[in-house]
Structure formats: structure tokens, C-alpha cells
PDB file of C-alpha atoms in Angstrom:
ATOM      1  CA  MET B   7       0.000   0.000   0.000  1.00 70.00           C
ATOM      2  CA  GLY B   8       1.357   3.421  -0.925  1.00 80.00           C
ATOM      3  CA  ASP B   9       1.613   6.380   1.395  1.00 90.00           C
ATOM      4  CA  PRO B  10      -1.761   8.217   1.257  1.00 91.00           C
ATOM      5  CA  THR B  11      -0.081  11.576   1.826  1.00 94.00           C
ATOM      6  CA  ARG B  12       2.220  11.073  -1.137  1.00 94.00           C
ATOM      7  CA  LYS B  13      -0.670   9.811  -3.232  1.00 94.00           C
ATOM      8  CA  ALA B  14      -2.664  12.966  -2.408  1.00 95.00           C
ATOM      9  CA  ALA B  15       0.338  15.116  -3.313  1.00 95.00           C
ATOM     10  CA  LEU B  16       0.585  13.356  -6.673  1.00 93.00           C
ATOM     11  CA  PHE B  17      -3.060  13.994  -7.551  1.00 94.00           C
ATOM     12  CA  ASP B  18      -2.862  17.552  -6.301  1.00 94.00           C
ATOM     13  CA  ALA B  19       0.084  18.112  -8.653  1.00 93.00           C
ATOM     14  CA  LEU B  20      -1.916  16.686 -11.574  1.00 94.00           C
ATOM     15  CA  ALA B  21      -4.866  18.876 -10.614  1.00 95.00           C
ATOM     16  CA  ARG B  22      -2.753  22.007 -11.051  1.00 95.00           C
ATOM     17  CA  THR B  23      -2.823  21.409 -14.807  1.00 96.00           C
ATOM     18  CA  GLY B  24      -6.592  21.115 -14.726  1.00 95.00           C
ATOM     19  CA  LYS B  25      -6.869  24.265 -12.628  1.00 96.00           C
ATOM     20  CA  ALA B  26      -4.785  26.214 -15.141  1.00 97.00           C
ATOM     21  CA  LEU B  27      -7.203  25.142 -17.882  1.00 97.00           C
ATOM     22  CA  SER B  28     -10.332  26.019 -15.902  1.00 96.00           C
ATOM     23  CA  ASN B  29     -10.691  29.535 -17.272  1.00 97.00           C
ATOM     24  CA  GLY B  30     -12.154  30.493 -20.631  1.00 97.00           C
ATOM     25  CA  LYS B  31      -9.702  33.314 -21.273  1.00 98.00           C
ATOM     26  CA  ARG B  32      -6.737  31.037 -20.585  1.00 98.00           C
ATOM     27  CA  LEU B  33      -8.091  28.590 -23.141  1.00 98.00           C
ATOM     28  CA  GLU B  34      -8.456  31.453 -25.602  1.00 98.00           C
ATOM     29  CA  LEU B  35      -4.809  32.361 -24.999  1.00 98.00           C
ATOM     30  CA  LEU B  36      -3.809  28.744 -25.682  1.00 98.00           C
ATOM     31  CA  ASP B  37      -5.885  28.876 -28.860  1.00 98.00           C
ATOM     32  CA  LEU B  38      -3.909  31.913 -30.004  1.00 98.00           C
ATOM     33  CA  LEU B  39      -0.560  30.411 -29.009  1.00 98.00           C
ATOM     34  CA  ALA B  40      -1.389  27.263 -30.968  1.00 97.00           C
ATOM     35  CA  GLN B  41      -0.966  29.491 -34.050  1.00 97.00           C
ATOM     36  CA  GLY B  42       2.538  30.583 -33.052  1.00 96.00           C
ATOM     37  CA  GLU B  43       4.605  32.586 -30.593  1.00 97.00           C
ATOM     38  CA  ARG B  44       3.329  36.015 -29.528  1.00 97.00           C
ATOM     39  CA  SER B  45       4.278  38.849 -27.221  1.00 97.00           C
ATOM     40  CA  VAL B  46       2.216  39.610 -24.136  1.00 97.00           C
ATOM     41  CA  ASP B  47       0.811  42.813 -25.611  1.00 96.00           C
ATOM     42  CA  ALA B  48      -0.149  41.047 -28.863  1.00 96.00           C
ATOM     43  CA  LEU B  49      -1.908  38.304 -26.914  1.00 98.00           C
ATOM     44  CA  ALA B  50      -3.714  40.840 -24.732  1.00 97.00           C
ATOM     45  CA  LYS B  51      -4.978  42.713 -27.789  1.00 97.00           C
ATOM     46  CA  ALA B  52      -6.066  39.567 -29.648  1.00 96.00           C
ATOM     47  CA  ALA B  53      -7.904  38.206 -26.592  1.00 97.00           C
ATOM     48  CA  GLY B  54      -9.512  41.520 -25.682  1.00 97.00           C
ATOM     49  CA  LEU B  55      -7.751  41.685 -22.317  1.00 97.00           C
ATOM     50  CA  GLY B  56      -5.926  44.354 -20.410  1.00 97.00           C
ATOM     51  CA  LEU B  57      -2.177  43.865 -20.209  1.00 96.00           C
ATOM     52  CA  THR B  58      -2.205  43.116 -16.478  1.00 97.00           C
ATOM     53  CA  THR B  59      -4.999  40.572 -16.779  1.00 98.00           C
ATOM     54  CA  ALA B  60      -3.364  38.861 -19.752  1.00 98.00           C
ATOM     55  CA  SER B  61      -0.048  38.678 -17.886  1.00 97.00           C
ATOM     56  CA  SER B  62      -1.763  37.103 -14.882  1.00 98.00           C
ATOM     57  CA  HIS B  63      -3.419  34.415 -17.006  1.00 98.00           C
ATOM     58  CA  LEU B  64      -0.174  33.703 -18.850  1.00 98.00           C
ATOM     59  CA  GLN B  65       1.688  33.355 -15.551  1.00 97.00           C
ATOM     60  CA  ALA B  66      -0.883  30.794 -14.389  1.00 97.00           C
ATOM     61  CA  LEU B  67      -0.346  28.815 -17.599  1.00 98.00           C
ATOM     62  CA  LYS B  68       3.423  29.066 -17.185  1.00 98.00           C
ATOM     63  CA  GLN B  69       3.316  27.875 -13.577  1.00 96.00           C
ATOM     64  CA  ALA B  70       1.417  24.807 -14.783  1.00 97.00           C
ATOM     65  CA  GLY B  71       4.124  24.186 -17.396  1.00 97.00           C
ATOM     66  CA  LEU B  72       1.778  24.698 -20.342  1.00 98.00           C
ATOM     67  CA  VAL B  73       3.621  27.651 -21.897  1.00 98.00           C
ATOM     68  CA  ALA B  74       7.233  28.786 -22.148  1.00 98.00           C
ATOM     69  CA  THR B  75       8.780  32.220 -22.601  1.00 97.00           C
ATOM     70  CA  ARG B  76      11.711  34.043 -24.091  1.00 96.00           C
ATOM     71  CA  ARG B  77      12.811  37.622 -23.606  1.00 94.00           C
ATOM     72  CA  GLU B  78      13.611  40.031 -26.430  1.00 92.00           C
ATOM     73  CA  GLY B  79      14.730  43.334 -24.935  1.00 91.00           C
ATOM     74  CA  VAL B  80      11.889  44.464 -22.692  1.00 89.00           C
ATOM     75  CA  ARG B  81       9.335  42.224 -24.412  1.00 91.00           C
ATOM     76  CA  ILE B  82       8.322  38.783 -23.193  1.00 95.00           C
ATOM     77  CA  HIS B  83       7.203  36.309 -25.867  1.00 97.00           C
ATOM     78  CA  TYR B  84       5.088  33.257 -25.066  1.00 98.00           C
ATOM     79  CA  ARG B  85       4.738  29.950 -26.892  1.00 98.00           C
ATOM     80  CA  LEU B  86       3.167  26.576 -26.115  1.00 98.00           C
ATOM     81  CA  ALA B  87       5.492  24.380 -24.085  1.00 98.00           C
ATOM     82  CA  GLY B  88       5.165  21.555 -26.611  1.00 97.00           C
ATOM     83  CA  ASP B  89       3.021  19.858 -29.223  1.00 97.00           C
ATOM     84  CA  ASP B  90       1.512  17.783 -26.426  1.00 98.00           C
ATOM     85  CA  VAL B  91      -0.055  20.964 -25.025  1.00 98.00           C
ATOM     86  CA  ALA B  92      -1.660  21.658 -28.409  1.00 98.00           C
ATOM     87  CA  ALA B  93      -2.918  18.063 -28.491  1.00 98.00           C
ATOM     88  CA  LEU B  94      -4.316  18.410 -24.954  1.00 98.00           C
ATOM     89  CA  TYR B  95      -6.157  21.583 -25.943  1.00 98.00           C
ATOM     90  CA  ALA B  96      -7.594  19.922 -29.065  1.00 97.00           C
ATOM     91  CA  LEU B  97      -8.711  16.884 -27.040  1.00 97.00           C
ATOM     92  CA  LEU B  98     -10.302  19.095 -24.384  1.00 97.00           C
ATOM     93  CA  GLN B  99     -12.437  20.725 -27.083  1.00 96.00           C
ATOM     94  CA  GLN B 100     -13.468  17.348 -28.475  1.00 96.00           C
ATOM     95  CA  VAL B 101     -14.359  15.907 -25.067  1.00 97.00           C
ATOM     96  CA  ALA B 102     -16.359  18.997 -24.115  1.00 96.00           C
ATOM     97  CA  ARG B 103     -18.365  18.904 -27.345  1.00 94.00           C
ATOM     98  CA  THR B 104     -18.998  15.156 -27.050  1.00 95.00           C
ATOM     99  CA  HIS B 105     -19.995  15.013 -23.396  1.00 96.00           C
ATOM    100  CA  GLN B 106     -21.337  18.464 -22.578  1.00 95.00           C
ATOM    101  CA  ALA B 107     -24.396  19.630 -24.480  1.00 95.00           C
ATOM    102  CA  ALA B 108     -23.811  23.229 -23.399  1.00 96.00           C
ATOM    103  CA  ALA B 109     -20.419  23.269 -25.130  1.00 95.00           C
ATOM    104  CA  GLU B 110     -21.857  22.157 -28.461  1.00 93.00           C
ATOM    105  CA  HIS B 111     -24.748  24.612 -28.095  1.00 94.00           C
ATOM    106  CA  ALA B 112     -22.346  27.487 -27.370  1.00 96.00           C
ATOM    107  CA  ARG B 113     -20.213  26.522 -30.369  1.00 95.00           C
ATOM    108  CA  THR B 114     -23.215  26.488 -32.704  1.00 94.00           C
ATOM    109  CA  HIS B 115     -24.429  29.815 -31.328  1.00 95.00           C
ATOM    110  CA  TYR B 116     -20.983  31.355 -31.936  1.00 96.00           C
ATOM    111  CA  LEU B 117     -20.226  29.897 -35.380  1.00 95.00           C
ATOM    112  CA  GLY B 118     -23.731  30.377 -36.729  1.00 93.00           C
ATOM    113  CA  PRO B 119     -25.912  28.028 -38.756  1.00 91.00           C
ATOM    114  CA  ASP B 120     -24.408  25.076 -40.603  1.00 88.00           C
ATOM    115  CA  ASP B 121     -24.883  26.799 -43.957  1.00 92.00           C
ATOM    116  CA  THR B 122     -21.407  26.474 -45.476  1.00 93.00           C
ATOM    117  CA  ASP B 123     -19.802  23.658 -47.450  1.00 94.00           C
ATOM    118  CA  HIS B 124     -16.757  22.093 -45.874  1.00 95.00           C
ATOM    119  CA  LEU B 125     -13.883  19.788 -46.816  1.00 96.00           C
ATOM    120  CA  THR B 126     -11.781  17.338 -44.859  1.00 96.00           C
ATOM    121  CA  ARG B 127      -8.012  17.687 -44.850  1.00 95.00           C
ATOM    122  CA  GLU B 128      -7.768  14.799 -47.323  1.00 95.00           C
ATOM    123  CA  GLU B 129     -10.253  16.423 -49.697  1.00 95.00           C
ATOM    124  CA  LEU B 130      -8.376  19.726 -49.511  1.00 94.00           C
ATOM    125  CA  LEU B 131      -5.056  18.062 -50.318  1.00 92.00           C
ATOM    126  CA  ALA B 132      -6.633  16.279 -53.298  1.00 93.00           C
ATOM    127  CA  ARG B 133      -8.062  19.513 -54.700  1.00 90.00           C
ATOM    128  CA  VAL B 134      -4.745  21.318 -54.291  1.00 87.00           C
ATOM    129  CA  LYS B 135      -2.917  18.454 -56.023  1.00 88.00           C
ATOM    130  CA  SER B 136      -5.347  18.542 -58.938  1.00 90.00           C
ATOM    131  CA  GLY B 137      -5.185  22.348 -59.170  1.00 86.00           C
ATOM    132  CA  THR B 138      -8.948  22.765 -58.850  1.00 89.00           C
ATOM    133  CA  ALA B 139      -8.973  24.929 -55.728  1.00 92.00           C
ATOM    134  CA  THR B 140      -7.429  28.144 -54.459  1.00 95.00           C
ATOM    135  CA  VAL B 141      -6.675  27.983 -50.733  1.00 97.00           C
ATOM    136  CA  ILE B 142      -6.878  31.136 -48.643  1.00 98.00           C
ATOM    137  CA  ASP B 143      -5.739  31.658 -45.062  1.00 98.00           C
ATOM    138  CA  VAL B 144      -8.133  34.141 -43.467  1.00 98.00           C
ATOM    139  CA  ARG B 145      -6.296  34.474 -40.158  1.00 98.00           C
ATOM    140  CA  PRO B 146      -4.369  37.659 -39.289  1.00 97.00           C
ATOM    141  CA  ALA B 147      -1.167  38.040 -41.309  1.00 96.00           C
ATOM    142  CA  GLU B 148       1.130  37.364 -38.342  1.00 95.00           C
ATOM    143  CA  GLU B 149      -0.464  33.948 -37.826  1.00 97.00           C
ATOM    144  CA  TYR B 150       0.004  33.126 -41.514  1.00 97.00           C
ATOM    145  CA  ALA B 151       3.674  34.113 -41.233  1.00 96.00           C
ATOM    146  CA  ALA B 152       4.131  31.801 -38.217  1.00 95.00           C
ATOM    147  CA  GLY B 153       2.941  28.809 -40.228  1.00 96.00           C
ATOM    148  CA  HIS B 154       0.461  28.088 -43.015  1.00 96.00           C
ATOM    149  CA  ILE B 155      -0.666  25.435 -45.473  1.00 96.00           C
ATOM    150  CA  PRO B 156       1.810  25.388 -48.394  1.00 93.00           C
ATOM    151  CA  GLY B 157       0.505  27.364 -51.370  1.00 92.00           C
ATOM    152  CA  ALA B 158      -2.187  29.163 -49.398  1.00 96.00           C
ATOM    153  CA  LEU B 159      -2.743  32.861 -50.003  1.00 96.00           C
ATOM    154  CA  SER B 160      -2.838  35.179 -47.001  1.00 97.00           C
ATOM    155  CA  ILE B 161      -6.088  37.144 -47.206  1.00 98.00           C
ATOM    156  CA  PRO B 162      -7.258  38.093 -43.697  1.00 98.00           C
ATOM    157  CA  LEU B 163     -11.025  38.140 -43.352  1.00 98.00           C
ATOM    158  CA  ASP B 164     -11.178  41.912 -42.933  1.00 97.00           C
ATOM    159  CA  GLN B 165      -9.437  42.304 -46.325  1.00 98.00           C
ATOM    160  CA  LEU B 166     -11.301  39.615 -48.247  1.00 98.00           C
ATOM    161  CA  GLU B 167     -14.028  41.705 -49.861  1.00 96.00           C
ATOM    162  CA  ALA B 168     -11.536  44.311 -51.099  1.00 97.00           C
ATOM    163  CA  ARG B 169      -9.267  41.608 -52.544  1.00 97.00           C
ATOM    164  CA  LEU B 170     -11.790  39.405 -54.343  1.00 96.00           C
ATOM    165  CA  ALA B 171     -10.225  40.294 -57.690  1.00 94.00           C
ATOM    166  CA  GLU B 172      -7.064  38.421 -56.628  1.00 94.00           C
ATOM    167  CA  LEU B 173      -8.969  35.130 -56.630  1.00 95.00           C
ATOM    168  CA  PRO B 174      -9.493  33.178 -59.876  1.00 90.00           C
ATOM    169  CA  ALA B 175     -13.128  33.432 -60.903  1.00 87.00           C
ATOM    170  CA  ASP B 176     -13.285  29.867 -62.246  1.00 86.00           C
ATOM    171  CA  ALA B 177     -11.773  28.028 -59.274  1.00 87.00           C
ATOM    172  CA  GLU B 178     -13.287  26.870 -56.020  1.00 94.00           C
ATOM    173  CA  VAL B 179     -11.992  28.862 -53.047  1.00 97.00           C
ATOM    174  CA  VAL B 180     -11.240  26.967 -49.831  1.00 97.00           C
ATOM    175  CA  ALA B 181     -10.821  29.039 -46.669  1.00 98.00           C
ATOM    176  CA  TYR B 182      -9.260  27.947 -43.405  1.00 98.00           C
ATOM    177  CA  CYS B 183      -8.439  29.549 -40.068  1.00 97.00           C
ATOM    178  CA  ARG B 184      -7.265  28.571 -36.581  1.00 98.00           C
ATOM    179  CA  GLY B 185      -9.210  25.450 -35.754  1.00 97.00           C
ATOM    180  CA  THR B 186     -12.537  23.764 -35.331  1.00 94.00           C
ATOM    181  CA  ASN B 187     -13.939  26.637 -33.230  1.00 95.00           C
ATOM    182  CA  CYS B 188     -12.708  29.467 -35.460  1.00 96.00           C
ATOM    183  CA  VAL B 189     -15.464  31.589 -37.004  1.00 97.00           C
ATOM    184  CA  LEU B 190     -13.278  33.346 -39.585  1.00 97.00           C
ATOM    185  CA  SER B 191     -13.513  30.649 -42.250  1.00 98.00           C
ATOM    186  CA  HIS B 192     -17.285  30.366 -41.801  1.00 97.00           C
ATOM    187  CA  ASP B 193     -17.691  34.100 -42.354  1.00 97.00           C
ATOM    188  CA  ALA B 194     -15.278  34.032 -45.304  1.00 98.00           C
ATOM    189  CA  VAL B 195     -17.289  31.342 -47.100  1.00 97.00           C
ATOM    190  CA  ARG B 196     -20.545  33.182 -46.433  1.00 97.00           C
ATOM    191  CA  LEU B 197     -19.068  36.371 -47.891  1.00 97.00           C
ATOM    192  CA  LEU B 198     -17.713  34.570 -50.958  1.00 97.00           C
ATOM    193  CA  ALA B 199     -21.065  32.870 -51.567  1.00 95.00           C
ATOM    194  CA  THR B 200     -22.898  36.206 -51.533  1.00 95.00           C
ATOM    195  CA  ARG B 201     -20.445  37.408 -54.208  1.00 95.00           C
ATOM    196  CA  GLY B 202     -21.225  34.457 -56.453  1.00 94.00           C
ATOM    197  CA  ARG B 203     -18.019  32.514 -55.778  1.00 95.00           C
ATOM    198  CA  ARG B 204     -17.809  28.755 -55.278  1.00 94.00           C
ATOM    199  CA  ALA B 205     -16.409  28.373 -51.796  1.00 96.00           C
ATOM    200  CA  ALA B 206     -15.916  25.887 -48.979  1.00 97.00           C
ATOM    201  CA  ARG B 207     -14.043  25.819 -45.699  1.00 97.00           C
ATOM    202  CA  LEU B 208     -11.649  23.362 -44.153  1.00 97.00           C
ATOM    203  CA  VAL B 209     -13.663  21.462 -41.551  1.00 96.00           C
ATOM    204  CA  ASP B 210     -11.140  22.244 -38.814  1.00 95.00           C
ATOM    205  CA  GLY B 211      -8.022  24.417 -39.096  1.00 96.00           C
ATOM    206  CA  MET B 212      -4.331  25.028 -38.556  1.00 97.00           C
ATOM    207  CA  LEU B 213      -4.257  23.479 -35.079  1.00 97.00           C
ATOM    208  CA  GLU B 214      -5.501  20.129 -36.331  1.00 97.00           C
ATOM    209  CA  TRP B 215      -3.422  20.390 -39.519  1.00 97.00           C
ATOM    210  CA  ARG B 216      -0.214  20.659 -37.459  1.00 96.00           C
ATOM    211  CA  LEU B 217      -1.254  17.895 -35.057  1.00 97.00           C
ATOM    212  CA  ASN B 218      -1.685  15.535 -38.013  1.00 96.00           C
ATOM    213  CA  ASP B 219       1.907  16.225 -39.149  1.00 95.00           C
ATOM    214  CA  LEU B 220       0.830  17.735 -42.463  1.00 95.00           C
ATOM    215  CA  PRO B 221       3.234  20.066 -44.301  1.00 93.00           C
ATOM    216  CA  VAL B 222       3.548  23.614 -42.999  1.00 95.00           C
ATOM    217  CA  GLU B 223       5.386  26.604 -44.460  1.00 94.00           C
ATOM    218  CA  ALA B 224       6.454  29.709 -42.541  1.00 91.00           C
ATOM    219  CA  GLY B 225       7.072  33.237 -43.724  1.00 87.00           C
ATOM    220  CA  ALA B 226       5.098  36.302 -44.744  1.00 80.00           C
ATOM    221  CA  ALA B 227       3.075  36.455 -47.940  1.00 72.00           C
TER     222      ALA B 227
END
């Protein structure tokens, strides 16, 4: 029989990871960091947080070993501590949607009606190989630069309408964004459809693409 005190200490240590994940804003910060390294001020702005609040949440994630940092002058940059953290975040989303009705309801309410065509990763790769689709990355440009699907064009959602002329009129357009809970690709496909373009979205996004060891390129457009 093991020592009950030591056993309790073990489970308390494991629980610290769960505690770090038990805040919606911290999960949103992990979602952003799954796209690539960012400074504290960039994370605060993207998550709609004040700098002090963002720093506090990031410190909680760091204390749990979920994120790592590097210093560049006076700036602190955060990144996920490993691919296993990205996989944990992806699995958490899947478990919540499967076993908690409220999570699936909230997702549907956020993303909107299921009114857009979508492709699996395999279908997207086949279309790219055959040259029948133009792939667009509708995330912010800095996320595209941190890593994107090879051959994808960087057209952030807020620029899409003004840049429609850059897209071939006779090809299907496939949009993707951060992951399965990212609304940007849904909105991009809806916009393209209203402009008479054939369009679909990747069923998930860059998080799942990376976790499946598919090719990724880095660098600005």
C-alpha cells in the first residue's frame, strides 16, 4: 500500500494542470498560441484583455508548465510548451463537445448556422494536387507568417471583400483559419457565396493540420 499523503500530493500536482485550464480566457490564450509565438501585448490585444490581466493568465499557464517564454529586450514572448499541449487543448475541445451539451450549443451559437460547405483535410489536399482549388488563409497576417498550409494565399477576413479580384473566378476557393472553433472561415465562405463565388471551408483548421503532421510553411506572404 502506498503512502496516502504522497498519493494525495501526486493527484494535487496533476490537478494544477486542470486548474490552469479552468478559465475560458486562458483557453483562448492557448488557442492563439497554438498558431505561433506572440508577445504579451499582442496576446492581450487579440484576446480583448488588459495587459495586467493577460499577464496574470499567462503566468498561471506558465506555472502549470503549459507555456514557455523568451525575452527580447523588454518584451516577453510566449509559446506553447510543446506539441503535447496543443494536443491536450484539441482533445479538451473534443471531449467537451462530445460530453457536454452546453459546449456544443455554445459553439453552434458562436459559429452560426451550418450553412457552409466544408472539406476534410484529405479532400483539400486532393483539390490542391489537382489544381482545382485556391486555398486562402483568413487568419491575421502574423499567424500566416508563423505557419500556413503550403501554397495558401494570405487574405485576412477583414481584407477579403476588397481583394476578391485576386482570386481566380473559375476556381473553387477553400478558406481555413485557426481550428474547429474558429469563425473566420465560416464568415469568409458566407461572404464569398454572396459574391457568387464557389467556396468551402476546411472542416477544422491550422491546429488540427499541425497535429496531423501535415506540411507547414512559414514566412510572410
